Coordinates of N, CA and C and ligand atoms in Angstrom, one line a residue:
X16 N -17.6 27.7 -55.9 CA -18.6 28.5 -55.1 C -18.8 27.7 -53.8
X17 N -18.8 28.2 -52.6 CA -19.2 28.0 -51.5 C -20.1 27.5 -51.0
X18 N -20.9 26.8 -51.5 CA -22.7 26.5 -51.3 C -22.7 25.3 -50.8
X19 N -23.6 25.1 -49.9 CA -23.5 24.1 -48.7 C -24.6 22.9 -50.1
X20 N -25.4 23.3 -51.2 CA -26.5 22.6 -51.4 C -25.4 22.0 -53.0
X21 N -24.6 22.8 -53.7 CA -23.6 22.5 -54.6 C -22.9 21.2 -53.8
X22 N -22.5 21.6 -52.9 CA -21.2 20.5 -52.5 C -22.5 19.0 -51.9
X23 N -23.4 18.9 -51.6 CA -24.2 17.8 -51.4 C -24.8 17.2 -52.9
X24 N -25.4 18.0 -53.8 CA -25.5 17.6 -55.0 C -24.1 16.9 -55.5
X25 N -23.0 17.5 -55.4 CA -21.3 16.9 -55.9 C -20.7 15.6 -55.3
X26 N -21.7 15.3 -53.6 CA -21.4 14.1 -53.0 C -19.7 15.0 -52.2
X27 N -19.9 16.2 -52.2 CA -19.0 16.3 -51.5 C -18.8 16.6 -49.8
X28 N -20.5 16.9 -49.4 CA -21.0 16.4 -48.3 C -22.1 15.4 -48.2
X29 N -21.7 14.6 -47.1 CA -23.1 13.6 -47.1 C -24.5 14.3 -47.2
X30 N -25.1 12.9 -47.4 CA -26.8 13.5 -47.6 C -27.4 11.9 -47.3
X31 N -28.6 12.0 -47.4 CA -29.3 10.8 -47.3 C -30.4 10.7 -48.8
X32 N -29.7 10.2 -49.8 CA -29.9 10.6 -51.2 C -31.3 9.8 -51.3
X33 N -32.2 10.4 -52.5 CA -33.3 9.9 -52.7 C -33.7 9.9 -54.1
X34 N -32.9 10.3 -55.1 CA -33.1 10.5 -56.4 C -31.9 11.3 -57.1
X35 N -31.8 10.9 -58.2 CA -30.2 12.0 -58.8 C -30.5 11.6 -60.0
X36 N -30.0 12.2 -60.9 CA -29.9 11.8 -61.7 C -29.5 12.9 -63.1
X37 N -28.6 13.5 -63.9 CA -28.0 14.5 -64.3 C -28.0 15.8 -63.9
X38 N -29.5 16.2 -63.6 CA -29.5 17.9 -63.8 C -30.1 18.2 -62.3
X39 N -30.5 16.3 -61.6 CA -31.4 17.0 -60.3 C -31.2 15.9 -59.3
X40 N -30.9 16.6 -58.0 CA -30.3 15.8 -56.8 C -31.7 16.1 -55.6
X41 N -32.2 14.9 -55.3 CA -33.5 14.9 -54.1 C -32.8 14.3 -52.8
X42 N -33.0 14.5 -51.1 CA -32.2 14.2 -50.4 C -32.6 14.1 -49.2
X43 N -33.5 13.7 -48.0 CA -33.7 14.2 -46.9 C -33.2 15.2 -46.4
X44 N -34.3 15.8 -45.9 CA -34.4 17.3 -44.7 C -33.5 16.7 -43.5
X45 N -32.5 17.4 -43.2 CA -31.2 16.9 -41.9 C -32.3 17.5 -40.9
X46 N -33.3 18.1 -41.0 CA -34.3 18.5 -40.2 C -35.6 18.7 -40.2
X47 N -36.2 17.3 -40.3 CA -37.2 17.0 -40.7 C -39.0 18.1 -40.3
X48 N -39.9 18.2 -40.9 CA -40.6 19.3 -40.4 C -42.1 18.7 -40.4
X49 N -41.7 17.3 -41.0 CA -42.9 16.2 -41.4 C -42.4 14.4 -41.6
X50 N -43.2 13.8 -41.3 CA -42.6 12.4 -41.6 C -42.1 12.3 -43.0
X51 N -42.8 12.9 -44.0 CA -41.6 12.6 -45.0 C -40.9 13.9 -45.7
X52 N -39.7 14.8 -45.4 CA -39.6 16.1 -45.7 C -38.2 16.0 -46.7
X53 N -38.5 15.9 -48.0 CA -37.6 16.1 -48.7 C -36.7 17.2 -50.1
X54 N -35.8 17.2 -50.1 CA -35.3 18.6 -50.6 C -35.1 17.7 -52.4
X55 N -35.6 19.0 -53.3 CA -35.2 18.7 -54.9 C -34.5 19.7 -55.3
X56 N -33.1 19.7 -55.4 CA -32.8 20.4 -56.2 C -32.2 20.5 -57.5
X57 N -32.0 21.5 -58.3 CA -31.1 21.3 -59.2 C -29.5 21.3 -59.0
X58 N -28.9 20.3 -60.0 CA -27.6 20.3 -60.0 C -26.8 21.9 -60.1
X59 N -27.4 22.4 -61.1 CA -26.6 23.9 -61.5 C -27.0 24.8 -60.4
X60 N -26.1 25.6 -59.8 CA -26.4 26.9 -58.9 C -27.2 27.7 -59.7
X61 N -28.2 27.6 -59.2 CA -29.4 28.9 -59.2 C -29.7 29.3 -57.6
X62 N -29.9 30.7 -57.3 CA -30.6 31.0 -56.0 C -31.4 30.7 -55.3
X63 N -32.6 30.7 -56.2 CA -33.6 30.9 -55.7 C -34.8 30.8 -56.6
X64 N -36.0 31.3 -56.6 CA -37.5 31.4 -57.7 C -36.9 32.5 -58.7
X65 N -36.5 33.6 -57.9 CA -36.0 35.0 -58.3 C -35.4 35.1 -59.2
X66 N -34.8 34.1 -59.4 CA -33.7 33.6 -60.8 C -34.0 32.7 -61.7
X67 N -35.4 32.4 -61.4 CA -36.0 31.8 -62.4 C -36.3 32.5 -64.1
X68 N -36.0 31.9 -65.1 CA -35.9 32.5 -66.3 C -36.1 31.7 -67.4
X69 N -35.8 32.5 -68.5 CA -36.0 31.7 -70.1 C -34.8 30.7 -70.0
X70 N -33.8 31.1 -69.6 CA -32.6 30.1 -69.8 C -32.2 28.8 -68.7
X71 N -33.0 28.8 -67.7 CA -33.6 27.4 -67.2 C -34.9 26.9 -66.5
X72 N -35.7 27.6 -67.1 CA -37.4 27.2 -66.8 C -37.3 25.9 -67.0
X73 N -36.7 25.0 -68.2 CA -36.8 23.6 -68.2 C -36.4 23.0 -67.7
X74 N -35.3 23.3 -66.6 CA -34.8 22.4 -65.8 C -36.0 22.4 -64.4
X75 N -36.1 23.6 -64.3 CA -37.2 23.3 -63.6 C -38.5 22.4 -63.7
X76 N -38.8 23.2 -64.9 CA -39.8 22.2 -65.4 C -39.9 20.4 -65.1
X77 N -38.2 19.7 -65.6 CA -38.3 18.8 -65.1 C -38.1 18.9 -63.9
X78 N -37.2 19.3 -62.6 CA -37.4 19.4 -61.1 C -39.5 18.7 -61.3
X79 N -40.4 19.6 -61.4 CA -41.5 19.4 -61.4 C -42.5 18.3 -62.0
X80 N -41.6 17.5 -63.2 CA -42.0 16.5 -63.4 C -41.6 15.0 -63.1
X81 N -40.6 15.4 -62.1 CA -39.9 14.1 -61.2 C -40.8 14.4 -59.8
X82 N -41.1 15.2 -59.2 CA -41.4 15.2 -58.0 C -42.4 14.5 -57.8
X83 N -43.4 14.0 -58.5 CA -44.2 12.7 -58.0 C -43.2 11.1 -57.9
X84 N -42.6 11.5 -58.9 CA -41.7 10.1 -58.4 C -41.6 10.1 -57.4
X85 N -40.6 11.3 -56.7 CA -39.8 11.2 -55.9 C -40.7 11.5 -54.6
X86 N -41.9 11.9 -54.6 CA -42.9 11.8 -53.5 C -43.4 10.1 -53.3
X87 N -43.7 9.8 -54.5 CA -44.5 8.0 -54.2 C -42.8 7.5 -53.8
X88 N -41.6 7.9 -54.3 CA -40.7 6.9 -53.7 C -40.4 7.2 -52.1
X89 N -40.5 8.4 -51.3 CA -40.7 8.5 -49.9 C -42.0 8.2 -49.4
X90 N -43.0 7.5 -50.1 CA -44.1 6.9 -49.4 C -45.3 7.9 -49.0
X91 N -45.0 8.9 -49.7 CA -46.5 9.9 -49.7 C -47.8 8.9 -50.3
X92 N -48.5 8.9 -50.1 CA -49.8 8.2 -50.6 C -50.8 9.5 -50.5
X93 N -50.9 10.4 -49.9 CA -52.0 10.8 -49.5 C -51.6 12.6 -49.8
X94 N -51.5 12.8 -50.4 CA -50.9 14.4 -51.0 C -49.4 14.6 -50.3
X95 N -49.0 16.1 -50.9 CA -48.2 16.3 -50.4 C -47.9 17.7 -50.2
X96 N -47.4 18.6 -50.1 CA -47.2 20.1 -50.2 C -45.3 20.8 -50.5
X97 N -45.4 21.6 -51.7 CA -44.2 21.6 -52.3 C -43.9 23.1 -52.0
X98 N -42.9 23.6 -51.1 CA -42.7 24.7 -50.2 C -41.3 25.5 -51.0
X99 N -41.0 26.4 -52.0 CA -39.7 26.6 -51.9 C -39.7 28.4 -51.9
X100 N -38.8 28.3 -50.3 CA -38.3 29.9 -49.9 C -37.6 30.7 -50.6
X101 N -37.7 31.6 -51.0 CA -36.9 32.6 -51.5 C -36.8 34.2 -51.0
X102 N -35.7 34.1 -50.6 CA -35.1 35.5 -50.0 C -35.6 35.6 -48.2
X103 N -35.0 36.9 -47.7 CA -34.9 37.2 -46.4 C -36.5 36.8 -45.4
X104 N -37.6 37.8 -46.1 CA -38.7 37.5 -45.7 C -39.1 36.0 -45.9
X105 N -39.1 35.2 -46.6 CA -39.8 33.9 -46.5 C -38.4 32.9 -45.9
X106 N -37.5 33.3 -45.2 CA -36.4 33.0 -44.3 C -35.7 31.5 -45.1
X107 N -35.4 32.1 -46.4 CA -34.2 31.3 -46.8 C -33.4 30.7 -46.6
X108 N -32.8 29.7 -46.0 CA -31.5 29.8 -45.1 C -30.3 29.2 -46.2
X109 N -30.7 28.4 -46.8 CA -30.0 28.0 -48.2 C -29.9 28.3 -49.2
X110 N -29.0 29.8 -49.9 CA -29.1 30.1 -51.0 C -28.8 29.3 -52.4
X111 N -29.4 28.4 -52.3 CA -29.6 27.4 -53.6 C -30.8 26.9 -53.7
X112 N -31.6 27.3 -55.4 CA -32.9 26.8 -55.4 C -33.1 25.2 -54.6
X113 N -34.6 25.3 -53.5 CA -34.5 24.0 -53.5 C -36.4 23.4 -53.0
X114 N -36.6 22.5 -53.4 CA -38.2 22.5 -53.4 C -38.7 21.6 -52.7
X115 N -38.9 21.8 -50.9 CA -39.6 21.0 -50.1 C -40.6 20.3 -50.7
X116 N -40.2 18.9 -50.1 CA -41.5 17.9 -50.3 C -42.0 17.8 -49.1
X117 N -43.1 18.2 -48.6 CA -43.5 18.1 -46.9 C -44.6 17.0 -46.8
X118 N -44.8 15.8 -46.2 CA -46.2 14.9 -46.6 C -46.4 13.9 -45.7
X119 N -47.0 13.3 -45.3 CA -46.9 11.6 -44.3 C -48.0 11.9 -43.3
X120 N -48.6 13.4 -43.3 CA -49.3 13.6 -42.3 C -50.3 15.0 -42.7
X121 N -51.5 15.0 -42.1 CA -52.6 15.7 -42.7 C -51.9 17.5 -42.3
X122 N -51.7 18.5 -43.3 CA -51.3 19.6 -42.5 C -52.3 20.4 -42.6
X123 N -52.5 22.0 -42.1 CA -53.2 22.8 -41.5 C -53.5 23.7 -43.3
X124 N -54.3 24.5 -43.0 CA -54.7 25.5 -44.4 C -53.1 26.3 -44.1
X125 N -53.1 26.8 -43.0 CA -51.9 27.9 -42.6 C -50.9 27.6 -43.2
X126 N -50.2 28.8 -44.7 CA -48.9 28.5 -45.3 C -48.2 29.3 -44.7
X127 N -48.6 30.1 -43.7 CA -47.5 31.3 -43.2 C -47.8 31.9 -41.4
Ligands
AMP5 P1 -34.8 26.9 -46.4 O1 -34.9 27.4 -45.0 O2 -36.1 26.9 -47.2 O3 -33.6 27.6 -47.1 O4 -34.5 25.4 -46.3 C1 -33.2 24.8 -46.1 C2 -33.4 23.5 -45.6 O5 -32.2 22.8 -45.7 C3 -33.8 23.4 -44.1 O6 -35.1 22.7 -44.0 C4 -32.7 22.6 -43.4 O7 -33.1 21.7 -42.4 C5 -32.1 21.9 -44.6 N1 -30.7 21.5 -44.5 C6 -29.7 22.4 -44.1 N2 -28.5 21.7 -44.1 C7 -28.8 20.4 -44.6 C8 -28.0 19.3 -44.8 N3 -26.6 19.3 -44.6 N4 -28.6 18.2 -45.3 C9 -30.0 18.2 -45.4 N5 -30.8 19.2 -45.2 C10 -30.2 20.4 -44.8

């Protein structure tokens, strides 16, 4: 499959790695949107939320139970905000689930 977020999880394009470990790859934003903006994804191609289901809610589940790690290890101290787009309207650009970590700096109420 052709997916630009598969082939970074596989180390088959660089990243700036921040966590891995069997089922879940975390990595800096190549375009940062906050001092600390980092991507979690799962290893397995899934799309998106949309495709969220019975047959891997637990992977997510863990995705969600690593992400404090992986926020205290990019140096969040002070909250953080976990952003993930799905589909045309919330402007997707990577069709592979993936779950911004945005944090280092106070943000606005405005999610949209
Ligand atoms: P989204 O718009 O929610 O699909 O988010 C995709 C994110 O992936 C954007 O914030 C991009 O800056 C980021 N991105 C795209 N290509 C790369 C890459 N090669 N390495 C790291 N982040 C990337």
């Amino acid at each position: 499959m052709d997916c630009l977020f598969c082939k970074i999880a596989a180390g088959e394009i660089p990243s700036t790695k921040v966590y891995e470990d069997e089922l879940i790859f975390a990595f800096r934003d190549i375009a940062p949107q906050a001092p600390v903006h980092t991507l979690v994804i799962p290893k397995r191609h899934i799309a998106c939320a949309d495709e969220i289901d019975d047959t891997n809610s637990a992977l997510i589940a863990r995705i969600f139970e690593k992400i404090p790690q992986i926020a205290k290890s990019e140096g969040v101290t002070n909250g953080y905000r976990i952003i993930s787009n799905c589909g045309a309207d919330a402007a997707q650009s990577v069709p592979h689930l993936h779950f911004h970590i945005l944090g280092g700096k106070p943000m606005t109420e405005t999610m949209c």
